[in-house]
Tab-separated table of C-alpha atoms and ligand atoms in Angstrom:
chain	number	residue	atom	x	y	z
A	1	MET	CA	6.299	13.661	-41.737
A	2	SER	CA	5.730	12.539	-45.314
A	3	VAL	CA	2.859	13.909	-47.351
A	4	ARG	CA	0.111	11.612	-48.648
A	5	ILE	CA	-2.437	12.453	-51.309
A	6	PHE	CA	-5.847	10.798	-51.640
A	7	LYS	CA	-7.578	11.269	-54.987
A	8	GLY	CA	-11.309	10.891	-55.696
A	9	THR	CA	-14.554	12.851	-55.699
A	10	VAL	CA	-14.822	14.813	-52.459
A	11	ILE	CA	-18.202	15.625	-50.911
A	12	TYR	CA	-18.756	17.460	-47.624
A	13	THR	CA	-20.854	20.291	-46.208
A	14	ASP	CA	-19.148	23.593	-45.471
A	15	THR	CA	-22.460	25.131	-44.388
A	16	LEU	CA	-25.719	23.654	-43.182
A	17	ASP	CA	-27.491	24.194	-46.496
A	18	LYS	CA	-25.244	22.969	-49.238
A	19	LEU	CA	-23.143	20.006	-50.319
A	20	THR	CA	-19.718	20.915	-51.678
A	21	VAL	CA	-18.687	18.529	-54.458
A	22	ILE	CA	-15.138	18.536	-55.838
A	23	ASN	CA	-14.529	16.203	-58.761
A	24	ASN	CA	-11.085	14.871	-59.561
A	25	CYS	CA	-9.867	16.119	-56.216
A	26	HIS	CA	-6.495	15.648	-54.507
A	27	VAL	CA	-6.701	15.740	-50.710
A	28	VAL	CA	-3.213	16.453	-49.353
A	29	VAL	CA	-2.580	15.124	-45.826
A	30	GLN	CA	0.373	15.608	-43.494
A	31	ASP	CA	0.552	14.362	-39.870
A	32	GLY	CA	-3.113	13.365	-40.103
A	33	ILE	CA	-4.248	16.874	-41.023
A	34	ILE	CA	-5.545	18.049	-44.396
A	35	ILE	CA	-3.106	20.704	-45.622
A	36	ASP	CA	-4.441	21.261	-49.131
A	37	VAL	CA	-7.432	20.357	-51.307
A	38	ILE	CA	-6.684	20.628	-55.028
A	39	GLU	CA	-9.231	20.246	-57.801
A	40	GLY	CA	-7.805	18.861	-61.063
A	41	ASP	CA	-4.107	18.625	-61.902
A	42	LEU	CA	-1.444	18.928	-59.261
A	43	ASN	CA	0.732	20.901	-61.722
A	44	GLY	CA	3.928	19.659	-60.124
A	45	ARG	CA	2.926	20.419	-56.548
A	46	TYR	CA	3.924	17.923	-53.839
A	47	PRO	CA	6.314	15.942	-56.096
A	48	GLU	CA	7.474	13.688	-53.236
A	49	ALA	CA	3.985	12.758	-52.102
A	50	ASP	CA	2.647	9.222	-52.172
A	51	ILE	CA	-0.643	9.315	-54.176
A	52	THR	CA	-3.540	6.875	-53.715
A	53	ASP	CA	-6.108	7.134	-56.497
A	54	TYR	CA	-9.617	5.946	-55.597
A	55	GLY	CA	-10.922	6.453	-59.158
A	56	ASN	CA	-14.696	6.953	-58.948
A	57	GLY	CA	-14.611	6.569	-55.156
A	58	ILE	CA	-16.285	9.287	-53.096
A	59	ILE	CA	-14.313	10.720	-50.180
A	60	ILE	CA	-16.521	12.026	-47.347
A	61	PRO	CA	-15.913	12.958	-43.692
A	62	ALA	CA	-16.349	10.038	-41.279
A	63	PHE	CA	-19.585	9.991	-39.265
A	64	THR	CA	-20.170	10.961	-35.634
A	65	ASP	CA	-22.769	9.139	-33.521
A	66	LEU	CA	-23.301	11.601	-30.682
A	67	HIS	CA	-25.747	9.499	-28.668
A	68	MET	CA	-25.378	5.751	-28.423
A	69	HIS	CA	-25.819	3.246	-25.566
A	70	ALA	CA	-22.909	0.809	-25.738
A	71	PRO	CA	-24.533	-1.897	-23.538
A	72	GLN	CA	-27.740	-1.816	-25.595
A	73	PHE	CA	-25.963	-3.073	-28.726
A	74	VAL	CA	-27.491	-6.541	-28.282
A	75	GLU	CA	-30.997	-5.106	-27.886
A	76	ARG	CA	-31.167	-3.432	-31.272
A	77	GLY	CA	-34.371	-4.263	-33.101
A	78	VAL	CA	-36.090	-6.060	-30.206
A	79	GLY	CA	-38.818	-4.853	-27.855
A	80	MET	CA	-39.861	-2.317	-30.443
A	81	ASP	CA	-43.570	-2.561	-29.611
A	82	CYS	CA	-42.857	-0.731	-26.321
A	83	LEU	CA	-42.820	2.941	-25.458
A	84	LEU	CA	-39.979	4.418	-23.375
A	85	PHE	CA	-40.797	3.315	-19.831
A	86	ASP	CA	-41.934	-0.280	-20.681
A	87	TRP	CA	-38.906	-0.648	-22.855
A	88	LEU	CA	-36.559	0.491	-20.074
A	89	ASN	CA	-38.149	-1.794	-17.476
A	90	ASN	CA	-38.714	-4.873	-19.638
A	91	TYR	CA	-35.615	-4.927	-21.790
A	92	THR	CA	-33.032	-2.374	-20.941
A	93	PHE	CA	-32.497	-2.412	-17.194
A	94	PRO	CA	-32.276	-6.254	-16.991
A	95	GLN	CA	-29.898	-6.382	-19.944
A	96	GLU	CA	-27.660	-3.513	-18.765
A	97	SER	CA	-27.377	-5.140	-15.333
A	98	MET	CA	-25.484	-8.037	-16.998
A	99	PHE	CA	-22.496	-5.728	-17.489
A	100	LYS	CA	-21.497	-6.433	-13.898
A	101	ASP	CA	-19.597	-9.257	-15.595
A	102	THR	CA	-16.565	-7.871	-17.449
A	103	ASP	CA	-16.207	-11.007	-19.605
A	104	TYR	CA	-19.698	-10.364	-20.946
A	105	ALA	CA	-18.781	-6.691	-21.436
A	106	ARG	CA	-15.656	-7.613	-23.427
A	107	ILE	CA	-17.617	-9.843	-25.824
A	108	ILE	CA	-20.361	-7.283	-26.430
A	109	TYR	CA	-18.158	-4.175	-26.574
A	110	ALA	CA	-15.682	-5.755	-29.007
A	111	GLN	CA	-18.525	-6.503	-31.427
A	112	LEU	CA	-19.988	-3.044	-30.930
A	113	LEU	CA	-16.816	-1.103	-31.735
A	114	TYR	CA	-16.118	-3.396	-34.699
A	115	GLU	CA	-19.607	-2.728	-36.094
A	116	MET	CA	-19.399	1.017	-35.495
A	117	ILE	CA	-16.110	1.262	-37.380
A	118	LYS	CA	-17.477	-0.979	-40.149
A	119	HIS	CA	-20.407	1.408	-40.582
A	120	GLY	CA	-18.114	4.441	-40.727
A	121	THR	CA	-18.764	5.861	-37.247
A	122	LEU	CA	-15.320	6.949	-36.053
A	123	HIS	CA	-16.370	9.443	-33.359
A	124	THR	CA	-18.966	8.860	-30.669
A	125	ALA	CA	-20.419	9.823	-27.283
A	126	LEU	CA	-21.381	6.634	-25.469
A	127	PHE	CA	-23.727	5.855	-22.626
A	128	THR	CA	-22.554	2.887	-20.567
A	129	THR	CA	-23.708	1.214	-17.322
A	130	ILE	CA	-23.182	1.802	-13.602
A	131	HIS	CA	-20.395	-0.828	-13.362
A	132	TYR	CA	-16.930	0.651	-12.854
A	133	ASP	CA	-14.917	-2.261	-14.271
A	134	SER	CA	-16.928	-2.677	-17.477
A	135	CYS	CA	-16.833	1.071	-18.062
A	136	ASP	CA	-13.075	1.076	-17.533
A	137	LEU	CA	-12.768	-1.816	-19.993
A	138	LEU	CA	-14.836	0.002	-22.629
A	139	PHE	CA	-12.761	3.149	-22.188
A	140	ARG	CA	-9.539	1.208	-22.787
A	141	MET	CA	-11.112	-0.597	-25.760
A	142	LEU	CA	-12.055	2.761	-27.261
A	143	ILE	CA	-8.455	3.943	-26.926
A	144	GLU	CA	-7.200	0.706	-28.527
A	145	SER	CA	-9.717	1.042	-31.385
A	146	GLY	CA	-8.346	4.443	-32.457
A	147	MET	CA	-11.817	6.048	-32.331
A	148	TYR	CA	-12.523	9.486	-30.884
A	149	ALA	CA	-14.976	9.231	-27.966
A	150	TYR	CA	-16.517	10.623	-24.798
A	151	SER	CA	-17.388	7.938	-22.286
A	152	SER	CA	-17.322	7.026	-18.586
A	153	LYS	CA	-19.827	5.437	-16.167
A	154	ILE	CA	-23.483	6.414	-15.960
A	155	ASN	CA	-25.238	7.500	-12.727
A	156	MET	CA	-28.669	6.430	-11.441
A	157	ASP	CA	-29.651	6.268	-7.758
A	158	GLN	CA	-33.484	6.273	-7.722
A	159	ASN	CA	-36.584	5.140	-9.606
A	160	SER	CA	-34.647	2.163	-10.918
A	161	PRO	CA	-35.041	-1.569	-10.170
A	162	GLU	CA	-33.252	-2.861	-7.065
A	163	PHE	CA	-30.935	-5.042	-9.182
A	164	TYR	CA	-29.748	-1.996	-11.128
A	165	VAL	CA	-29.389	1.075	-8.935
A	166	GLU	CA	-26.548	2.845	-7.114
A	167	ASP	CA	-26.017	4.176	-3.632
A	168	THR	CA	-25.650	7.957	-3.996
A	169	GLN	CA	-22.277	8.309	-2.246
A	170	LYS	CA	-20.782	5.276	-3.986
A	171	SER	CA	-21.960	6.600	-7.348
A	172	LEU	CA	-20.184	9.920	-6.704
A	173	GLU	CA	-17.021	8.250	-5.407
A	174	ASP	CA	-16.827	5.841	-8.344
A	175	THR	CA	-17.379	8.689	-10.786
A	176	GLU	CA	-14.608	10.824	-9.293
A	177	ARG	CA	-12.243	7.842	-9.277
A	178	PHE	CA	-13.154	7.148	-12.918
A	179	ILE	CA	-12.340	10.713	-13.903
A	180	ILE	CA	-9.014	10.759	-12.046
A	181	GLU	CA	-7.946	7.417	-13.508
A	182	HIS	CA	-9.012	8.136	-17.107
A	183	LYS	CA	-8.738	11.845	-17.799
A	184	ASP	CA	-5.130	11.758	-18.953
A	185	LEU	CA	-5.037	8.378	-20.677
A	186	SER	CA	-5.651	9.588	-24.220
A	187	ASP	CA	-6.040	12.631	-26.469
A	188	HIS	CA	-8.900	10.966	-28.344
A	189	VAL	CA	-10.971	9.376	-25.597
A	190	LYS	CA	-12.137	11.559	-22.715
A	191	PRO	CA	-14.459	11.187	-19.723
A	192	ILE	CA	-17.775	13.037	-19.507
A	193	LEU	CA	-20.504	12.992	-16.831
A	194	ILE	CA	-23.511	10.785	-17.701
A	195	PRO	CA	-26.477	11.135	-15.336
A	196	ARG	CA	-28.985	8.787	-17.028
A	197	PHE	CA	-31.906	11.238	-16.997
A	198	ALA	CA	-33.481	13.423	-14.331
A	199	PRO	CA	-36.069	10.879	-13.037
A	200	THR	CA	-33.381	8.322	-12.101
A	201	CYS	CA	-31.077	10.839	-10.371
A	202	SER	CA	-31.636	12.380	-6.928
A	203	ARG	CA	-30.916	16.051	-6.348
A	204	GLU	CA	-28.043	15.035	-4.066
A	205	LEU	CA	-26.495	12.951	-6.847
A	206	LEU	CA	-26.877	15.687	-9.485
A	207	THR	CA	-25.480	18.335	-7.117
A	208	GLY	CA	-22.481	16.095	-6.383
A	209	LEU	CA	-21.924	15.559	-10.114
A	210	GLY	CA	-22.235	19.332	-10.609
A	211	LYS	CA	-19.289	19.805	-8.217
A	212	LEU	CA	-17.256	17.321	-10.264
A	213	ALA	CA	-18.187	19.154	-13.485
A	214	GLU	CA	-16.700	22.336	-12.067
A	215	LYS	CA	-13.704	20.729	-10.362
A	216	TYR	CA	-12.570	18.747	-13.449
A	217	ASP	CA	-14.091	20.954	-16.184
A	218	LEU	CA	-16.221	18.101	-17.442
A	219	GLY	CA	-19.028	18.080	-19.944
A	220	ILE	CA	-22.363	16.313	-19.561
A	221	HIS	CA	-24.217	13.785	-21.722
A	222	THR	CA	-27.842	13.027	-20.857
A	223	HIS	CA	-31.424	12.758	-22.164
A	224	LEU	CA	-33.500	15.940	-22.269
A	225	VAL	CA	-37.285	16.342	-22.682
A	226	GLU	CA	-37.395	13.026	-24.508
A	227	SER	CA	-41.091	12.326	-24.053
A	228	LYS	CA	-44.059	14.155	-22.561
A	229	ALA	CA	-44.209	11.610	-19.729
A	230	GLU	CA	-40.511	12.067	-18.947
A	231	ALA	CA	-40.743	15.873	-18.961
A	232	ALA	CA	-43.788	15.774	-16.648
A	233	TRP	CA	-42.121	13.317	-14.247
A	234	SER	CA	-38.957	15.455	-14.039
A	235	LYS	CA	-41.075	18.500	-13.241
A	236	GLU	CA	-42.859	16.607	-10.471
A	237	LEU	CA	-39.541	15.470	-8.957
A	238	PHE	CA	-37.878	18.908	-9.226
A	239	PRO	CA	-40.796	21.328	-8.666
A	240	ASP	CA	-38.499	24.360	-8.270
A	241	CYS	CA	-37.183	23.927	-11.833
A	242	ALA	CA	-39.117	25.373	-14.754
A	243	SER	CA	-38.308	22.310	-16.863
A	244	ASP	CA	-35.818	19.493	-17.509
A	245	GLY	CA	-32.945	21.725	-18.629
A	246	GLU	CA	-33.020	23.884	-15.541
A	247	ILE	CA	-32.429	20.820	-13.347
A	248	TYR	CA	-28.939	20.484	-14.851
A	249	GLU	CA	-28.302	24.219	-14.695
A	250	LYS	CA	-29.357	24.531	-11.047
A	251	THR	CA	-27.332	21.525	-9.901
A	252	GLY	CA	-24.151	22.952	-11.488
A	253	LEU	CA	-23.812	20.386	-14.247
A	254	LEU	CA	-23.308	23.012	-16.941
A	255	LYS	CA	-20.330	24.652	-15.207
A	256	GLY	CA	-17.533	22.602	-16.801
A	257	LYS	CA	-15.826	23.442	-20.095
A	258	GLY	CA	-16.458	20.022	-21.673
A	259	PRO	CA	-19.189	19.419	-24.259
A	260	LYS	CA	-22.831	19.510	-23.212
A	261	ILE	CA	-24.687	16.836	-25.138
A	262	PHE	CA	-28.457	16.456	-24.831
A	263	ALA	CA	-30.233	13.599	-26.556
A	264	HIS	CA	-33.671	13.908	-28.166
A	265	VAL	CA	-34.898	17.377	-27.074
A	266	ILE	CA	-38.327	16.639	-28.496
A	267	PHE	CA	-40.311	19.045	-26.322
A	268	PRO	CA	-38.019	22.041	-25.664
A	269	THR	CA	-39.574	24.923	-23.733
A	270	GLU	CA	-38.258	28.490	-23.670
A	271	THR	CA	-36.094	27.413	-20.742
A	272	GLU	CA	-34.415	24.691	-22.801
A	273	GLU	CA	-33.970	27.106	-25.720
A	274	ARG	CA	-32.211	29.610	-23.466
A	275	ILE	CA	-30.006	26.968	-21.853
A	276	LEU	CA	-29.069	25.238	-25.115
A	277	LYS	CA	-27.864	28.550	-26.549
A	278	GLN	CA	-26.348	30.072	-23.424
A	279	TYR	CA	-24.153	27.041	-22.712
A	280	ASP	CA	-23.385	26.214	-26.353
A	281	CYS	CA	-24.982	22.759	-26.023
A	282	VAL	CA	-25.429	20.212	-28.781
A	283	SER	CA	-28.824	18.524	-29.073
A	284	VAL	CA	-28.836	15.077	-30.627
A	285	HIS	CA	-31.572	14.049	-33.012
A	286	CYS	CA	-32.173	10.291	-33.044
A	287	PRO	CA	-34.965	9.746	-35.571
A	288	ASP	CA	-35.110	5.925	-35.394
A	289	SER	CA	-35.297	5.950	-31.615
A	290	THR	CA	-37.832	8.752	-31.628
A	291	SER	CA	-40.018	6.631	-33.890
A	292	ASN	CA	-39.471	3.393	-31.962
A	293	ILE	CA	-39.791	4.160	-28.255
A	294	THR	CA	-40.902	7.719	-27.751
A	295	ALA	CA	-43.737	9.837	-29.054
A	296	GLY	CA	-42.838	12.975	-30.918
A	297	ILE	CA	-40.400	14.473	-33.407
A	298	MET	CA	-37.702	17.000	-32.523
A	299	PRO	CA	-38.607	20.457	-33.923
A	300	ALA	CA	-35.223	20.457	-35.651
A	301	SER	CA	-35.765	23.146	-38.294
A	302	VAL	CA	-37.206	25.539	-35.698
A	303	MET	CA	-34.192	24.944	-33.446
A	304	LEU	CA	-31.711	25.382	-36.307
A	305	ASN	CA	-33.363	28.670	-37.254
A	306	LYS	CA	-32.790	29.832	-33.690
A	307	ASP	CA	-29.071	28.913	-33.945
A	308	MET	CA	-29.186	25.809	-31.784
A	309	LYS	CA	-26.724	23.070	-32.675
A	310	ILE	CA	-28.027	19.630	-33.649
A	311	ALA	CA	-26.022	16.455	-34.288
A	312	LEU	CA	-27.294	12.948	-35.046
A	313	GLY	CA	-27.354	9.807	-32.931
A	314	SER	CA	-28.330	6.175	-33.435
A	315	ASP	CA	-29.488	5.813	-29.791
A	316	VAL	CA	-29.102	2.048	-30.207
A	317	GLY	CA	-30.957	0.159	-28.631
A	318	GLY	CA	-33.819	2.733	-28.729
A	319	GLY	CA	-32.689	2.982	-32.342
A	320	HIS	CA	-32.242	-0.337	-34.148
A	321	PHE	CA	-29.368	0.342	-36.565
A	322	LEU	CA	-25.818	1.599	-36.031
A	323	GLY	CA	-25.176	3.318	-39.383
A	324	ILE	CA	-25.471	7.066	-38.913
A	325	TYR	CA	-25.865	7.400	-42.680
A	326	ARG	CA	-29.335	5.877	-42.281
A	327	GLN	CA	-30.173	8.464	-39.607
A	328	ILE	CA	-29.419	11.110	-42.248
A	329	ALA	CA	-32.143	9.647	-44.458
A	330	ARG	CA	-34.495	9.184	-41.517
A	331	THR	CA	-34.001	12.827	-40.463
A	332	VAL	CA	-35.326	13.968	-43.830
A	333	GLN	CA	-38.129	11.385	-43.809
A	334	ILE	CA	-39.557	12.184	-40.398
A	335	SER	CA	-39.222	15.923	-40.919
A	336	LYS	CA	-41.500	15.484	-43.939
A	337	MET	CA	-43.999	13.649	-41.734
A	338	LYS	CA	-43.874	16.508	-39.251
A	339	GLU	CA	-44.447	19.021	-42.050
A	340	PHE	CA	-47.353	16.924	-43.353
A	341	TYR	CA	-49.124	16.911	-39.991
A	342	GLU	CA	-48.014	20.429	-38.981
A	343	PRO	CA	-48.037	22.525	-42.176
A	344	ASP	CA	-46.294	25.478	-40.478
A	345	TYR	CA	-43.273	23.296	-39.833
A	346	LYS	CA	-40.508	23.408	-42.457
A	347	ARG	CA	-38.925	20.089	-43.379
A	348	LEU	CA	-35.180	19.466	-43.516
A	349	VAL	CA	-33.227	18.565	-46.642
A	350	PHE	CA	-30.416	16.088	-47.212
A	351	ALA	CA	-27.572	18.635	-46.851
A	352	ASN	CA	-28.911	19.751	-43.437
A	353	ALA	CA	-28.871	16.194	-42.135
A	354	PHE	CA	-25.451	15.392	-43.632
A	355	TYR	CA	-24.016	18.487	-41.899
A	356	MET	CA	-25.459	17.337	-38.549
A	357	ALA	CA	-23.957	13.846	-38.960
A	358	THR	CA	-20.493	15.060	-39.917
A	359	VAL	CA	-19.805	18.699	-38.969
A	360	THR	CA	-21.905	19.419	-35.863
A	361	GLY	CA	-21.145	16.028	-34.353
A	362	GLY	CA	-17.497	16.103	-35.463
A	363	GLU	CA	-16.703	19.543	-34.089
A	364	VAL	CA	-17.447	18.275	-30.563
A	365	PHE	CA	-14.127	16.399	-30.953
A	366	GLY	CA	-12.029	19.132	-32.633
A	367	LYS	CA	-11.499	20.131	-36.253
A	368	ILE	CA	-13.424	17.179	-37.598
A	369	GLY	CA	-16.199	16.833	-40.157
A	370	LYS	CA	-15.035	18.654	-43.289
A	371	ILE	CA	-12.614	17.843	-46.102
A	372	LYS	CA	-10.905	21.184	-45.845
A	373	PRO	CA	-7.411	22.435	-44.896
A	374	GLY	CA	-6.922	22.436	-41.125
A	375	TYR	CA	-9.313	19.512	-40.514
A	376	GLN	CA	-8.237	16.014	-39.441
A	377	PHE	CA	-8.333	13.511	-42.286
A	378	ASN	CA	-10.976	11.353	-40.595
A	379	ALA	CA	-12.696	10.142	-43.696
A	380	LEU	CA	-14.450	7.348	-45.569
A	381	VAL	CA	-14.223	6.242	-49.172
A	382	LEU	CA	-17.521	5.076	-50.701
A	383	ASP	CA	-17.888	2.995	-53.850
A	384	ASN	CA	-20.066	0.527	-55.790
A	385	LEU	CA	-23.130	2.760	-55.741
A	386	GLN	CA	-23.893	2.825	-59.483
A	387	ASP	CA	-26.268	0.515	-61.361
A	388	GLU	CA	-25.234	-0.860	-64.725
A	389	GLY	CA	-26.616	1.156	-67.656
A	390	TYR	CA	-27.688	4.255	-65.692
A	391	THR	CA	-25.374	6.837	-64.180
A	392	LEU	CA	-25.935	8.789	-60.983
A	393	THR	CA	-24.075	11.998	-60.106
A	394	PRO	CA	-21.759	11.801	-57.061
A	395	GLU	CA	-24.371	13.677	-54.939
A	396	GLU	CA	-26.992	11.135	-55.994
A	397	CYS	CA	-24.624	8.279	-55.107
A	398	LEU	CA	-24.183	9.771	-51.626
A	399	GLU	CA	-27.929	10.145	-51.170
A	400	ARG	CA	-28.493	6.576	-52.342
A	401	PHE	CA	-25.861	5.366	-49.882
A	402	CYS	CA	-27.639	7.070	-46.985
A	403	TYR	CA	-31.065	5.758	-47.954
A	404	GLY	CA	-30.268	2.248	-49.126
A	405	GLY	CA	-26.544	1.529	-48.870
A	406	ASP	CA	-24.667	-0.303	-46.153
A	407	ASP	CA	-21.198	-1.039	-44.835
A	408	ARG	CA	-20.274	-2.843	-48.094
A	409	ASN	CA	-20.236	0.566	-49.785
A	410	ILE	CA	-17.601	1.840	-47.348
A	411	VAL	CA	-14.370	0.616	-48.899
A	412	HIS	CA	-11.818	2.551	-46.789
A	413	ARG	CA	-11.817	4.287	-43.392
A	414	PHE	CA	-9.227	6.764	-42.107
A	415	ILE	CA	-8.508	8.241	-38.686
A	416	ASP	CA	-5.826	10.971	-38.509
A	417	GLY	CA	-4.723	10.035	-42.025
A	418	LYS	CA	-4.162	6.357	-41.152
A	419	GLU	CA	-6.273	3.577	-42.611
A	420	ILE	CA	-8.204	1.600	-40.010
A	421	ASP	CA	-9.353	-1.954	-40.661
A	422	PRO	CA	-12.362	-3.174	-38.622
A	423	GLN	CA	-11.221	-6.827	-38.581
A	424	THR	CA	-7.783	-5.948	-37.190
A	425	VAL	CA	-9.423	-3.819	-34.490
A	426	LEU	CA	-11.820	-6.655	-33.577
A	427	LYS	CA	-8.949	-9.128	-33.094
A	428	LYS	CA	-7.142	-6.711	-30.771
A	429	LEU	CA	-10.257	-5.887	-28.766
A	430	LYS	CA	-11.220	-9.516	-28.141
A	431	THR	CA	-8.026	-10.082	-26.188
A	432	ILE	CA	-7.830	-6.833	-24.227
A	433	GLY	CA	-7.255	-7.463	-20.496
B	1	GUN	N1	-34.034	7.618	-20.899
B	1	GUN	C1	-33.481	7.022	-19.840
B	1	GUN	N2	-32.775	5.944	-20.189
B	1	GUN	C2	-32.869	5.858	-21.516
B	1	GUN	C3	-32.339	4.948	-22.456
B	1	GUN	O1	-31.634	3.999	-22.146
B	1	GUN	N3	-32.638	5.199	-23.765
B	1	GUN	C4	-33.400	6.246	-24.137
B	1	GUN	N4	-33.625	6.443	-25.424
B	1	GUN	N5	-33.928	7.087	-23.259
B	1	GUN	C5	-33.662	6.906	-21.968
B	2	FE	FE1	-30.692	7.316	-25.316
């Protein structure tokens, strides 16, 4: 395959602590993979290559949103006076139940994927609903969009309203059918098990899902110790488990080889710490959602110091905004609040949060998240971040983008070395059958 070169200022994080900045950089891409990164002149190398020069543009890895609720797209920014349980009962369960209708699902999911791509999120782990057909539709839309994703149907068979709850056996049968029908459809989009959270899942359901995890080597995506009330309720429902995490361990849900993704992890106990490390899990920090509907802040710096992996998530509709770049800023902001109120706590810095949003999230999907040989060229080009009469450094431009920029600053998006245009994707998705 022919070689393409993209020229600009490259910024990425090779380690958790530091931004790597390469000015006047040539990123050499073949078959979607970065094969060389050259600072300065090419000195005659790659003479046949097609070069695209982005001038002052900044080339960064594309973002990963590792915890997002696809059906809650339309709820973003509403019901924000509630805490978790009121919000679920008053807004979320009634709204999610509308996804019984696949025409509704098509309209909402097409807009969602369009907006995610527009905001530079090219890899994601999505929560869905209990409805087989809408979940199947979303899965096929994800494949059509070109994005990398983990998705399938969610499971909930108790402590849910009667208009939005599953029969245990039917939930297990539908899930197994979903896996069989979707596991080999795509290299980029894969099924994962999604029990909503421990309080809405019976032991029988979780044990059945555990068997599927082992049989099909599947990962799990769920909420973990998200609020004090949730952790206490889980403990009451599963009295033989030391805490939330052990429920998934004991029911076999950590036996598959797929990724183990736990959202929020605001109140981890020693049990969660052991499990998160032992099973190489990724915790997902969702600072907007944490501020909106739950009470507490993930002890992220403590967890990082103990070698636990943390990615970022929008958790829309608990979170109100899709751009993961804003979650980078919010991660730093709320860690400062935590340090202010708990002086022993050490705040996070920008590079830490950028690493979570690109590398830790990206590596769930393969060699994704760095601008480095061997990694997929899944990247964004940023521009128009300077004011007239005052010049920022490229690092400052990136920071400004995360704090105050928006999708207008993302001028190009690439997946596997190919440019992806949100409008073209939207047109295709609106007509998918
Ligand atoms: N816990 C159970 N369901 C949900 C949900 O939809 N969003 C969040 N943030 N937490 C949950
Ligand atoms: Fe969530």
